[in-house]
Short mmCIF file of C-alpha atoms in Angstrom, two decimals:
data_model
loop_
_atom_site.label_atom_id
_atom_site.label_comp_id
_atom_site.label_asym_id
_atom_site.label_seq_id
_atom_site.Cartn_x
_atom_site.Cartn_y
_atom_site.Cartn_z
CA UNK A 4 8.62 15.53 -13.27
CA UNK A 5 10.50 17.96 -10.98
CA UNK A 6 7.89 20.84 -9.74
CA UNK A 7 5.95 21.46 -6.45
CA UNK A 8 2.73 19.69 -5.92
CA UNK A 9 0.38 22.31 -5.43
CA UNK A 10 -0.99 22.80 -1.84
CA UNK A 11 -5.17 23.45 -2.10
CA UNK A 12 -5.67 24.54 1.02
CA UNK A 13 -7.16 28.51 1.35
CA UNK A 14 -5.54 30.85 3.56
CA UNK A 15 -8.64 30.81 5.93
CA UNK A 16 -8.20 27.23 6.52
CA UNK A 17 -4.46 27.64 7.12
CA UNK A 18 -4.82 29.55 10.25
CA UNK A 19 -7.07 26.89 12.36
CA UNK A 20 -4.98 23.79 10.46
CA UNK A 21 -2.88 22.50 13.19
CA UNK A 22 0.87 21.21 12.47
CA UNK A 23 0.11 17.61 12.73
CA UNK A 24 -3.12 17.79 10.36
CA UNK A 25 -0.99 19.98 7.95
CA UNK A 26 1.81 17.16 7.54
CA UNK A 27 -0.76 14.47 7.53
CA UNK A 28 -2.21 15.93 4.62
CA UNK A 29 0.80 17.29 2.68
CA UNK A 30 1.81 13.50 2.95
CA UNK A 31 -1.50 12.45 1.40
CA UNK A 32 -1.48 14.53 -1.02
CA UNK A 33 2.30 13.26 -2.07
CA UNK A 34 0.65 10.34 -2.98
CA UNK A 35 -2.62 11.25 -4.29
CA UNK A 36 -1.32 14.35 -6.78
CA UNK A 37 -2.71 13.38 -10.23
CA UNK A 38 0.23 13.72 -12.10
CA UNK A 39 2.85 13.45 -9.62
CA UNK A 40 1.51 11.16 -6.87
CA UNK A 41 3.24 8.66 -5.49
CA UNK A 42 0.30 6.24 -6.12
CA UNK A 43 0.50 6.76 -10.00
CA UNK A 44 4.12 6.69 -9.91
CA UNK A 45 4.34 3.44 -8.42
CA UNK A 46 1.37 1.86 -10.66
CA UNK A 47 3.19 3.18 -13.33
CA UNK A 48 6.39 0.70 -12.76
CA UNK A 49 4.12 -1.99 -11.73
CA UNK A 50 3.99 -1.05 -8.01
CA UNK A 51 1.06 -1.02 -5.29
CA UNK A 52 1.14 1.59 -2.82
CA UNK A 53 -1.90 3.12 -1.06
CA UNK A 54 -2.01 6.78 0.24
CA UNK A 55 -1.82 6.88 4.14
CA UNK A 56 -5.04 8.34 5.48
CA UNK A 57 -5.37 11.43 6.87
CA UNK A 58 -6.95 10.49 10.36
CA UNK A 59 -6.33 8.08 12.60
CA UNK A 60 -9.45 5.52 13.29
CA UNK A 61 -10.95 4.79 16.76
CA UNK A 62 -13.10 1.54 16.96
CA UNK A 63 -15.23 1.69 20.08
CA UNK A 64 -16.79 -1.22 21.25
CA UNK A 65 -18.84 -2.35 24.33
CA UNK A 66 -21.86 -3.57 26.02
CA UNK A 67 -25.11 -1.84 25.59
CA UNK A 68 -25.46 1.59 27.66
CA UNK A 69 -21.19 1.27 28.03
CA UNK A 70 -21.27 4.98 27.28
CA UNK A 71 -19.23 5.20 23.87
CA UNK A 72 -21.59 7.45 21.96
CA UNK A 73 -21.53 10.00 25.38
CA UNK A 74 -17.72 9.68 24.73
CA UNK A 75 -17.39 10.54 21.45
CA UNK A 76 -20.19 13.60 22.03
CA UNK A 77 -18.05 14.92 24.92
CA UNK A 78 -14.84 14.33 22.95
CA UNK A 79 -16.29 16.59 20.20
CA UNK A 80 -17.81 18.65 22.26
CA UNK A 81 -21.20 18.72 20.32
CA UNK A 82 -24.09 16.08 20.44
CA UNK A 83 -23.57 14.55 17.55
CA UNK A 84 -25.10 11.04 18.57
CA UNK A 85 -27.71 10.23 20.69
CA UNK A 86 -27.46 8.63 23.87
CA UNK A 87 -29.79 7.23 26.58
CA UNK A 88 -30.39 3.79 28.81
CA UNK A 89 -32.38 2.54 25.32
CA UNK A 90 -30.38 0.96 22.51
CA UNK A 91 -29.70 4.11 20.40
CA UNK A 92 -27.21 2.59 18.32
CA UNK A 93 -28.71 0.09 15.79
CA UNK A 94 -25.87 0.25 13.77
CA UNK A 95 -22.06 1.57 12.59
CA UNK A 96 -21.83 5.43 12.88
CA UNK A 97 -18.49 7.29 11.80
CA UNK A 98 -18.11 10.21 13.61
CA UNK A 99 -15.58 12.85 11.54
CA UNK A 100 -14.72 16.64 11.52
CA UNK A 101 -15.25 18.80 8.44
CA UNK A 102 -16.77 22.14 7.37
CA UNK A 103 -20.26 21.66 7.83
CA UNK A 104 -22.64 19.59 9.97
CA UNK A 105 -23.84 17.06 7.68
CA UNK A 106 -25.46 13.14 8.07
CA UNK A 107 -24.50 10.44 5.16
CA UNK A 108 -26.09 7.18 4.92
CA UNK A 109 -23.94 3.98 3.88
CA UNK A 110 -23.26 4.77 0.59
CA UNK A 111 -22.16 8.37 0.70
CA UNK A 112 -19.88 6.98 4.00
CA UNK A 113 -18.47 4.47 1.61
CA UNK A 114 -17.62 7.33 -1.07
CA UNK A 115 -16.14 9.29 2.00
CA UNK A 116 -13.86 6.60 3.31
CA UNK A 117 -12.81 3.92 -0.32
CA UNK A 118 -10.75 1.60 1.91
CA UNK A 119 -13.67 0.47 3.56
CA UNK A 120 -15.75 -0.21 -0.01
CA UNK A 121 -15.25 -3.87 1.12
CA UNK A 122 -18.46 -3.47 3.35
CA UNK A 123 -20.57 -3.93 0.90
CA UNK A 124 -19.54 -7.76 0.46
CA UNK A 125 -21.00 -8.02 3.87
CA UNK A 126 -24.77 -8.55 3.46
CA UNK A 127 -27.13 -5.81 5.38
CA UNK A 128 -24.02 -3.76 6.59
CA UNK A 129 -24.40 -0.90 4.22
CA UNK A 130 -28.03 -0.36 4.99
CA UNK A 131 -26.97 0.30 8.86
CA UNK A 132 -23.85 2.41 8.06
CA UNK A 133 -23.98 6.33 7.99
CA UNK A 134 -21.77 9.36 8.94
CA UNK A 135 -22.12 12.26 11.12
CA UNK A 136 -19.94 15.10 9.99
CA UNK A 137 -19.37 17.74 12.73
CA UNK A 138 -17.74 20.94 12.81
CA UNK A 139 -16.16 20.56 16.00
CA UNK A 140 -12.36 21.32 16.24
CA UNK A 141 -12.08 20.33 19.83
CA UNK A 142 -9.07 18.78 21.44
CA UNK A 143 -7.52 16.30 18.51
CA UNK A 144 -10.91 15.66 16.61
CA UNK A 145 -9.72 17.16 13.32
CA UNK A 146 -7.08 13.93 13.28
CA UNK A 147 -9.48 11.74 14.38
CA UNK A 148 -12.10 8.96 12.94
CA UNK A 149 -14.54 7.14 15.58
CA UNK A 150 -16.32 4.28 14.66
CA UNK A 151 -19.18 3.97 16.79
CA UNK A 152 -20.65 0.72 17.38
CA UNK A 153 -23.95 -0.93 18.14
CA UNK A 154 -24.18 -2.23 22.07
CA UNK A 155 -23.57 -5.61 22.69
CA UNK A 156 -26.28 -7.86 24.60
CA UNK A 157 -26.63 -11.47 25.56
CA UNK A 158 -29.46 -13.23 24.89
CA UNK A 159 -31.60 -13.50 21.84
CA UNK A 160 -30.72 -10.12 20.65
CA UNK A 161 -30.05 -10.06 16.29
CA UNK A 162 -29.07 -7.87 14.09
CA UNK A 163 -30.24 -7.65 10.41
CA UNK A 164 -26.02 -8.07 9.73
CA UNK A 165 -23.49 -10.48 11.32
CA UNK A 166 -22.17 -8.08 14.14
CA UNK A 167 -19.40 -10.19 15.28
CA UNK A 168 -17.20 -10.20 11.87
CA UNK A 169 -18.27 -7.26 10.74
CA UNK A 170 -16.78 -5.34 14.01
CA UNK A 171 -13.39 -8.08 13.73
CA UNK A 172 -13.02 -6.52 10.17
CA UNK A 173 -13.05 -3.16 11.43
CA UNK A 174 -10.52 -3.86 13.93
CA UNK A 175 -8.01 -5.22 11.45
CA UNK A 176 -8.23 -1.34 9.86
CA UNK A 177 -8.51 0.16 12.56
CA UNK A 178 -5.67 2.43 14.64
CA UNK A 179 -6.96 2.35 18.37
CA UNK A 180 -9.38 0.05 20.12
CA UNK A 181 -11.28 1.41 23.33
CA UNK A 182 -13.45 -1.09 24.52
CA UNK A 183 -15.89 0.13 27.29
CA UNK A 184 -17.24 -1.95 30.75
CA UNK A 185 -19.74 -0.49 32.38
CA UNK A 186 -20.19 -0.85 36.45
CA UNK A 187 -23.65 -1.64 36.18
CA UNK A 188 -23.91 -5.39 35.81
CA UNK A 189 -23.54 -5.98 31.24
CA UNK A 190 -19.93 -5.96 31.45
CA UNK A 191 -19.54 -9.20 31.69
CA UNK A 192 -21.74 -10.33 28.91
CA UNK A 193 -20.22 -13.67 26.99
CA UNK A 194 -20.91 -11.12 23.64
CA UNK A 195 -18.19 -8.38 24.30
CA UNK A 196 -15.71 -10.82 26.13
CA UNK A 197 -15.42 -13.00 23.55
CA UNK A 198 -15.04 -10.62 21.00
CA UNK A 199 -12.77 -8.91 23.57
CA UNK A 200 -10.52 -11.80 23.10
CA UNK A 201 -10.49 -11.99 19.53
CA UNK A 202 -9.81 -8.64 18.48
CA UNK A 203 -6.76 -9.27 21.21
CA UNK A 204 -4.97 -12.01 20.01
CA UNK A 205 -4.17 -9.57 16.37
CA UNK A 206 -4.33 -6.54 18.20
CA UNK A 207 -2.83 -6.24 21.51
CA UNK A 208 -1.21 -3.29 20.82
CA UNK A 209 -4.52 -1.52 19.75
CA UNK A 210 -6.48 -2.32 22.67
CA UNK A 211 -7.35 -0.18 25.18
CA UNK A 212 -9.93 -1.15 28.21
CA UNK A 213 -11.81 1.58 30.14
CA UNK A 214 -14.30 0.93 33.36
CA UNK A 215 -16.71 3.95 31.79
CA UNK A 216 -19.59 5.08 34.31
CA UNK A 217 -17.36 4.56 36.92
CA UNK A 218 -18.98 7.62 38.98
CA UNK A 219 -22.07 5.75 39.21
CA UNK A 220 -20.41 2.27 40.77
CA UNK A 221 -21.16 3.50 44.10
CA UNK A 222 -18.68 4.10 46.49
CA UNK A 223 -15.37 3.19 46.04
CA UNK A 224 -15.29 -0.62 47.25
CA UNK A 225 -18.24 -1.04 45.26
CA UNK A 226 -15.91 0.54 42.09
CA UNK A 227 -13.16 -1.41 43.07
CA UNK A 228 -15.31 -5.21 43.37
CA UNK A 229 -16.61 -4.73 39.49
CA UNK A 230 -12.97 -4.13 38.77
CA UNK A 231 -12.04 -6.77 40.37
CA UNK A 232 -14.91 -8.71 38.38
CA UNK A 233 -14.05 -7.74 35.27
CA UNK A 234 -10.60 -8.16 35.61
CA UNK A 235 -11.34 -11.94 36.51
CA UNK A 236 -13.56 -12.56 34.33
CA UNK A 237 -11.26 -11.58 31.64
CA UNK A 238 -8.14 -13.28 33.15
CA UNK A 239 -10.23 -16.45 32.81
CA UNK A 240 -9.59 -16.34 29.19
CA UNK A 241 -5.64 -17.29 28.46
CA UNK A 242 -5.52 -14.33 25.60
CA UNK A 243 -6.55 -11.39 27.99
CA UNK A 244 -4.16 -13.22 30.91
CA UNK A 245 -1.40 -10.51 30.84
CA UNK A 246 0.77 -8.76 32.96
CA UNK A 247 0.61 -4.90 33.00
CA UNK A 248 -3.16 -5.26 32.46
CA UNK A 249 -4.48 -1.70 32.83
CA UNK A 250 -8.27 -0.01 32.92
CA UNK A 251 -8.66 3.34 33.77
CA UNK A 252 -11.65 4.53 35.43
CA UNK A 253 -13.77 7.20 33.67
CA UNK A 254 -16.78 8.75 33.51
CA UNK A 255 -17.76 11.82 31.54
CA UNK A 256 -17.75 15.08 33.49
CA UNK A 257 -21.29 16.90 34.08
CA UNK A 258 -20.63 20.84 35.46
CA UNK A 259 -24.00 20.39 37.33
CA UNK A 260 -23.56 17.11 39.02
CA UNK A 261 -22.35 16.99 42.74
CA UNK A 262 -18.42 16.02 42.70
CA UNK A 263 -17.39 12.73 42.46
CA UNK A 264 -14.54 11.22 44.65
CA UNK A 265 -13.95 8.90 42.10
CA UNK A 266 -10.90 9.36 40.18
CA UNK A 267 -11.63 10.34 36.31
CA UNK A 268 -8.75 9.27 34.31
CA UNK A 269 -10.57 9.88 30.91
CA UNK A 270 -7.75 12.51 30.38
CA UNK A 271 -5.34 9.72 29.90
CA UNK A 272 -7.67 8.72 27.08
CA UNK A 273 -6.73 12.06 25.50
CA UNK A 274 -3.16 11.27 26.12
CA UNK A 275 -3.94 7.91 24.12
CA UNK A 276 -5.41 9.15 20.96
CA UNK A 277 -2.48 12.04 20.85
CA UNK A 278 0.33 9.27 21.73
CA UNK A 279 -1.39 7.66 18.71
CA UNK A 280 -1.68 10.53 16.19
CA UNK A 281 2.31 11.33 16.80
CA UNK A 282 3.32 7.66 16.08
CA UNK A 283 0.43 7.60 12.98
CA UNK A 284 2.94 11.01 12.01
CA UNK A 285 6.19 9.45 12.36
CA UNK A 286 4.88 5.77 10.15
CA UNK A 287 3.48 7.97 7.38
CA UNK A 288 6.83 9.72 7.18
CA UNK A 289 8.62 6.95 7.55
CA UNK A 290 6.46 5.01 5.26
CA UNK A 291 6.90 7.70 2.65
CA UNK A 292 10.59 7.33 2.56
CA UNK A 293 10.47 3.37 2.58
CA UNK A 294 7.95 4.19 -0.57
CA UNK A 295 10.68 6.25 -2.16
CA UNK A 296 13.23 4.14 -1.59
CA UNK A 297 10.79 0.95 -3.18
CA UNK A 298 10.06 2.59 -6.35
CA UNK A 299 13.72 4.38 -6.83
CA UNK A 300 15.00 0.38 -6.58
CA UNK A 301 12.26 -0.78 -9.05
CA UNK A 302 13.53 2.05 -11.67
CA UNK A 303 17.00 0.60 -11.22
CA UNK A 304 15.91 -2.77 -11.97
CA UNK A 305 13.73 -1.99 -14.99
CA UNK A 306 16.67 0.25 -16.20
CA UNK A 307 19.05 -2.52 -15.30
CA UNK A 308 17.29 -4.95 -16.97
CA UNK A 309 16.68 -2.96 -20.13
CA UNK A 310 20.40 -2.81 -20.47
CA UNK A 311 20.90 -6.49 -20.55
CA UNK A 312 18.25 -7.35 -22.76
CA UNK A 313 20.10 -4.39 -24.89
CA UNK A 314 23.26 -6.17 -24.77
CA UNK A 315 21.53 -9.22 -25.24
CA UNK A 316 19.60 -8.02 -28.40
CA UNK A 317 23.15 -7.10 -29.57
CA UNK A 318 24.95 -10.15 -29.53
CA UNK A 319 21.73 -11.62 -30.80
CA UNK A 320 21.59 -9.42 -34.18
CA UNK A 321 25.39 -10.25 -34.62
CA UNK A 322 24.17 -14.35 -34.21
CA UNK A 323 21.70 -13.83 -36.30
CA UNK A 324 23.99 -11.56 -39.27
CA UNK A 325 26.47 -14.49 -38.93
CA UNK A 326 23.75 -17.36 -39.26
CA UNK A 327 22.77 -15.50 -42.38
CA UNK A 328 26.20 -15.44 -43.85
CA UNK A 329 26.85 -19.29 -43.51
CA UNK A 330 23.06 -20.01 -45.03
CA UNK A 331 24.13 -18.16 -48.05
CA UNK A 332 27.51 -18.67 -48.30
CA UNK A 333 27.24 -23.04 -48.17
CA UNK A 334 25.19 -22.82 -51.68
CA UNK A 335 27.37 -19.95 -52.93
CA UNK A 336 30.42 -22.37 -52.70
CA UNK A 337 28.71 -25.22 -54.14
CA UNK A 338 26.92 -23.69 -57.15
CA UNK A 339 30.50 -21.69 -58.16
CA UNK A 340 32.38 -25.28 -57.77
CA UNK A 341 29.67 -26.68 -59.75
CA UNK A 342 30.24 -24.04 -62.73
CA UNK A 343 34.20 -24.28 -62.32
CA UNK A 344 33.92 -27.80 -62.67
CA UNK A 345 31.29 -27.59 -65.62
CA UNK A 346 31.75 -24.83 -67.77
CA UNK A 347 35.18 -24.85 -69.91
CA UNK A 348 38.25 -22.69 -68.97
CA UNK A 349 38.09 -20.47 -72.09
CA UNK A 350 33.97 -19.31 -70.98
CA UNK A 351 34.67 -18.94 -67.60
CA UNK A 352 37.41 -16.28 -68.66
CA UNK A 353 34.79 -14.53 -71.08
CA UNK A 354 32.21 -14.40 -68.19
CA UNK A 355 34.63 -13.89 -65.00
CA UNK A 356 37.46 -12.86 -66.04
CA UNK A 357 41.05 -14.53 -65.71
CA UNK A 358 42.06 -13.07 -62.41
CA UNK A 359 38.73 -14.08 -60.50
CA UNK A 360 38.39 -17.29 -62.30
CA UNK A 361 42.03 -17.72 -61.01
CA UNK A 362 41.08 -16.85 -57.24
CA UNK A 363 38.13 -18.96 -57.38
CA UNK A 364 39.99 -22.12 -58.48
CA UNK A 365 42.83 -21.19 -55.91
CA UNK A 366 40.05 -20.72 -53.05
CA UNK A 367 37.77 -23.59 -54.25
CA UNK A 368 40.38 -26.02 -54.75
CA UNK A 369 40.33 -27.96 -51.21
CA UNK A 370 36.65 -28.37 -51.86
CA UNK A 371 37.10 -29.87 -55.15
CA UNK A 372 39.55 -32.40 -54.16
CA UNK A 373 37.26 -33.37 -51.19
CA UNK A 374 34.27 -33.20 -53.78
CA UNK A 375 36.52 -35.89 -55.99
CA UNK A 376 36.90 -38.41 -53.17
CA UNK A 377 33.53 -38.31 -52.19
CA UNK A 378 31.77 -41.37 -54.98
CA UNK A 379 29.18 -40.25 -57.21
CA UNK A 380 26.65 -42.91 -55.51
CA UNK A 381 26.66 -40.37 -52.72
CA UNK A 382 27.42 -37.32 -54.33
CA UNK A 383 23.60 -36.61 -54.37
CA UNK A 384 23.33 -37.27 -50.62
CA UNK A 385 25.70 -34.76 -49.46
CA UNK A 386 24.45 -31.61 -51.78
CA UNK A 387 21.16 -32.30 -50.13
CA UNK A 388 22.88 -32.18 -46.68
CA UNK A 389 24.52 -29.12 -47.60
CA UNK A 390 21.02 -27.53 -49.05
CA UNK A 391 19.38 -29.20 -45.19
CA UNK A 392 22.24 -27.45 -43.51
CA UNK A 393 21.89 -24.15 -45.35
CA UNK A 394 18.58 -24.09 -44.88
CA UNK A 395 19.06 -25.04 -40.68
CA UNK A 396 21.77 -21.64 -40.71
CA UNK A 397 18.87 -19.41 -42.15
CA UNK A 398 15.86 -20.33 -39.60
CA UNK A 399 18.28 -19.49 -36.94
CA UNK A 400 19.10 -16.69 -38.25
CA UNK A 401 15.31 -15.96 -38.58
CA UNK A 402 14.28 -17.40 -35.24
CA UNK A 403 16.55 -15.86 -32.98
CA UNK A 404 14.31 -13.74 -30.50
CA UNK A 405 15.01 -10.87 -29.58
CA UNK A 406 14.30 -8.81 -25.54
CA UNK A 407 11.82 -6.46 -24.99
CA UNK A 408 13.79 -3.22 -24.68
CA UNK A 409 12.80 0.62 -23.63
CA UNK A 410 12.56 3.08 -26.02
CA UNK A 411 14.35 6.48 -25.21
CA UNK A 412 11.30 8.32 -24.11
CA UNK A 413 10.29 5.48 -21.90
CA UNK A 414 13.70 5.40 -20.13
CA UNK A 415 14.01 9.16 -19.60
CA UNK A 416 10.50 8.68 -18.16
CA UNK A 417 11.71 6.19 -15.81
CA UNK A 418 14.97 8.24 -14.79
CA UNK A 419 12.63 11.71 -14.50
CA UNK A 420 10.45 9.59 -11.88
CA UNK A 421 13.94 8.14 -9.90
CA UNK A 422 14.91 11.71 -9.65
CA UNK A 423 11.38 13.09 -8.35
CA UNK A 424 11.47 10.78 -5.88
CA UNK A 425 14.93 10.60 -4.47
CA UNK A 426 15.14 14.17 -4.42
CA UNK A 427 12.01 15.97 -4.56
CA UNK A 428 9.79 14.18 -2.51
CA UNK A 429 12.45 12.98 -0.22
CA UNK A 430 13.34 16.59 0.51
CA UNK A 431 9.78 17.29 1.45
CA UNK A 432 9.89 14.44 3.92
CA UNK A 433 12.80 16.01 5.90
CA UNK A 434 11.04 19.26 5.54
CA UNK A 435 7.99 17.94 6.92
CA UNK A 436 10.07 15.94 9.56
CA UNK A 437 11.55 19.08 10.58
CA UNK A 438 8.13 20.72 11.16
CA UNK A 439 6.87 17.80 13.72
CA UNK A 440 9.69 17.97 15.79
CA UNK A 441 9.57 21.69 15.70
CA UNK A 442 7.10 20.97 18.02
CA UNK A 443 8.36 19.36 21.25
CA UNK A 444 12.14 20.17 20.58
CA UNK A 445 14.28 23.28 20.74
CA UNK A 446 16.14 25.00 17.17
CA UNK A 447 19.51 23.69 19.47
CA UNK A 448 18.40 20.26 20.18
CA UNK A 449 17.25 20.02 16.29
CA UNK A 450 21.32 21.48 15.30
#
């Protein structure tokens, strides 16, 4: 069990593979190894433990026109979804780095991301579900997942899918919620606030609330009335009613546009999704060594246990040997008074011997003056007791169950797999600690 798990990443890809995306997926692959993952070590005592992802997932979500797809194309840096006044989005679009530009439809997106397989219970979801796979290594993208959503209208707008839960389920799996008003007039529409409110009162901590567009509210007490208006209109519902409320004003930045006096804050969204991809570092880690620890304490047990039921299977064979003895021994007694008491003294020499026909009648002697009080009327009734009770001494002797026990080979198994974990794997978690905080702190700070 002891032995590196084999790192498949090329030297090429080593060089543009930032810190944080190498320990995300040394992590992963701790789990997912084939022989030595942490996954098939824990299904292996009985366990259930999923492999941490290696990205962190962005739900966006707003009205129609909010500007999430122009987001996610400037956050990439590459047009990788379209965008315009018309509904564009019809439908859920992943938006994920890898080596070459590539589009999946539902299916292949399911194969790509397993832990979302459970879309296909949801009836016309998969059929409006693809993937747009860019190259782009800008800013954090290589860490990052976004989940681009169709635009939410009033009115007697419907979808071929039930919109609503399907974009509630995505927010239970989801890392980060950005949820996007607009300053034109749909940001108040009853659709986004009231799914606004339910995706808060799970996920307060994954919300975030942006006024997007906010370079084309005018001037700024124009920008500053739709805040206000939002920020009522969500205060009106008791979830959303918080202090510290907070929405940034962005807008996405255009090189040929005439400057904007409006303040773009859409840096602190950067700030967001790396505040998030250093605490999505430190859980994994910290989930790995919870992990450890989990399946380490299940070994104990099972090797605990198997030492009881040893013990237990001891005293039970020594039950069971003694059980045996009385069956046997009742009938042995009876039958050799019976021949004492039968047979003359001058044949029981010729067959026995003197000196064991001697012992017996010195053993068997209390028995045969208890066997002469008892009367002959009853006589009959007791050597069928004796046969009943002989008979009781051997089932139990028969019938006494036995533990399941380990065999050798399973139990060095079991203590190979403590050991990988404990030390092995747990080493590689410091090592990979040390790495992240090689980052932001100093070789003294770390001593």
């Amino acid at each position: 069990m002891s032995g590196k798990v084999k790192q498949r990443s090329n030297a090429a890809s080593a060089v543009t593979v930032s810190t944080n995306e190498k320990i995300l997926r040394e992590v992963h692959q701790l789990y997912t190894h084939d022989d030595r993952g942490l996954v098939s070590i824990a299904d292996s005592v009985g366990l259930k433990v999923l492999a941490p992802r290696k990205k962190i997932t962005v739900l966006l979500i707003g009205n129609h026109s909010a500007g999430k797809s122009s987001f996610i194309n400037w956050y990439i840096e590459e047009h990788a979804l379209k965008t315009g006044v018309a509904i564009e989005t019809q439908g859920f679009t992943f938006v994920t780095s890898g080596r070459k530009r590539e589009s999946l439809t539902g299916n292949a997106t399911l194969h790509l991301y397993p832990h979302f397989k459970p879309l296909q219970e949801k009836s016309g979801v998969v059929d409006f579900l693809s993937t747009e796979v860019s190259t782009s290594k800008q800013k954090k993208f290589t860490l990052i997942t976004f989940i681009d959503t169709p635009g939410l209208v009033d009115g007697d707008m419907k979808y071929p899918f039930d919109l609503d839960n399907t974009i509630l389920w995505l927010g239970d799996r989801a890392d980060l919620i950005f949820v996007f008003f607009d300053p034109i007039g749909q940001a108040l529409c009853k659709r986004t606030l009231n799914l606004v409110e339910h995706l808060n009162d799970k996920h307060t901590d994954k919300m975030k609330f942006y006024l997007s567009k906010a370079d084309e509210a005018g001037h700024e007490s124009d920008r500053q009335r739709v805040l206000m208006q939002i920020v009522q209109e969500l205060c009106k519902r008791p979830g959303l009613n918080k202090a510290g409320f907070d929405m940034p004003t962005i807008y996405i930045p255009n090189m040929m546009a005439k400057p904007s006096r409006c303040v773009n804050q859409i840096d602190d969204v950067c700030k967001d999704l790396e505040k998030t991809i250093n605490q999505t570092i430190q859980n994994t880690l910290n989930q790995l060594e919870k992990d450890c620890e989990h399946i380490a304490d299940v070994v104990d047990t099972r090797i605990n246990t198997d030492q009881s039921h040893t013990s237990y299977n001891r005293l039970a064979r020594v039950r069971s040997f003694l059980f045996t003895i009385l069956g046997l021994l009742v009938p042995l007694v009876f039958i050799c008074n019976f021949l004492l008491t039968s047979v003359s003294e001058e044949v029981s020499h010729e067959l026995l011997g003197k000196q064991v026909t001697e012992t017996l009648h010195l053993y068997l002697g209390p028995l045969r003056n208890v066997w002469a009080t008892v009367p002959e009327t009853t006589q009959l009734y007791v050597s069928v007791g004796a046969g009943v009770l002989s008979l009781l001494f051997i089932l139990l002797a028969f019938t006494t169950r036995h533990k399941p026990t380990l065999s050798r080979r399973e139990k060095r198994n079991l203590i190979d797999k403590r050991e990988y974990v404990q030390t092995f794997v747990k080493q590689e978690k410091q090592r990979l600690y040390k790495e992240y905080l090689d980052q932001c702190l100093s070789e003294h700070d770390l001593n």
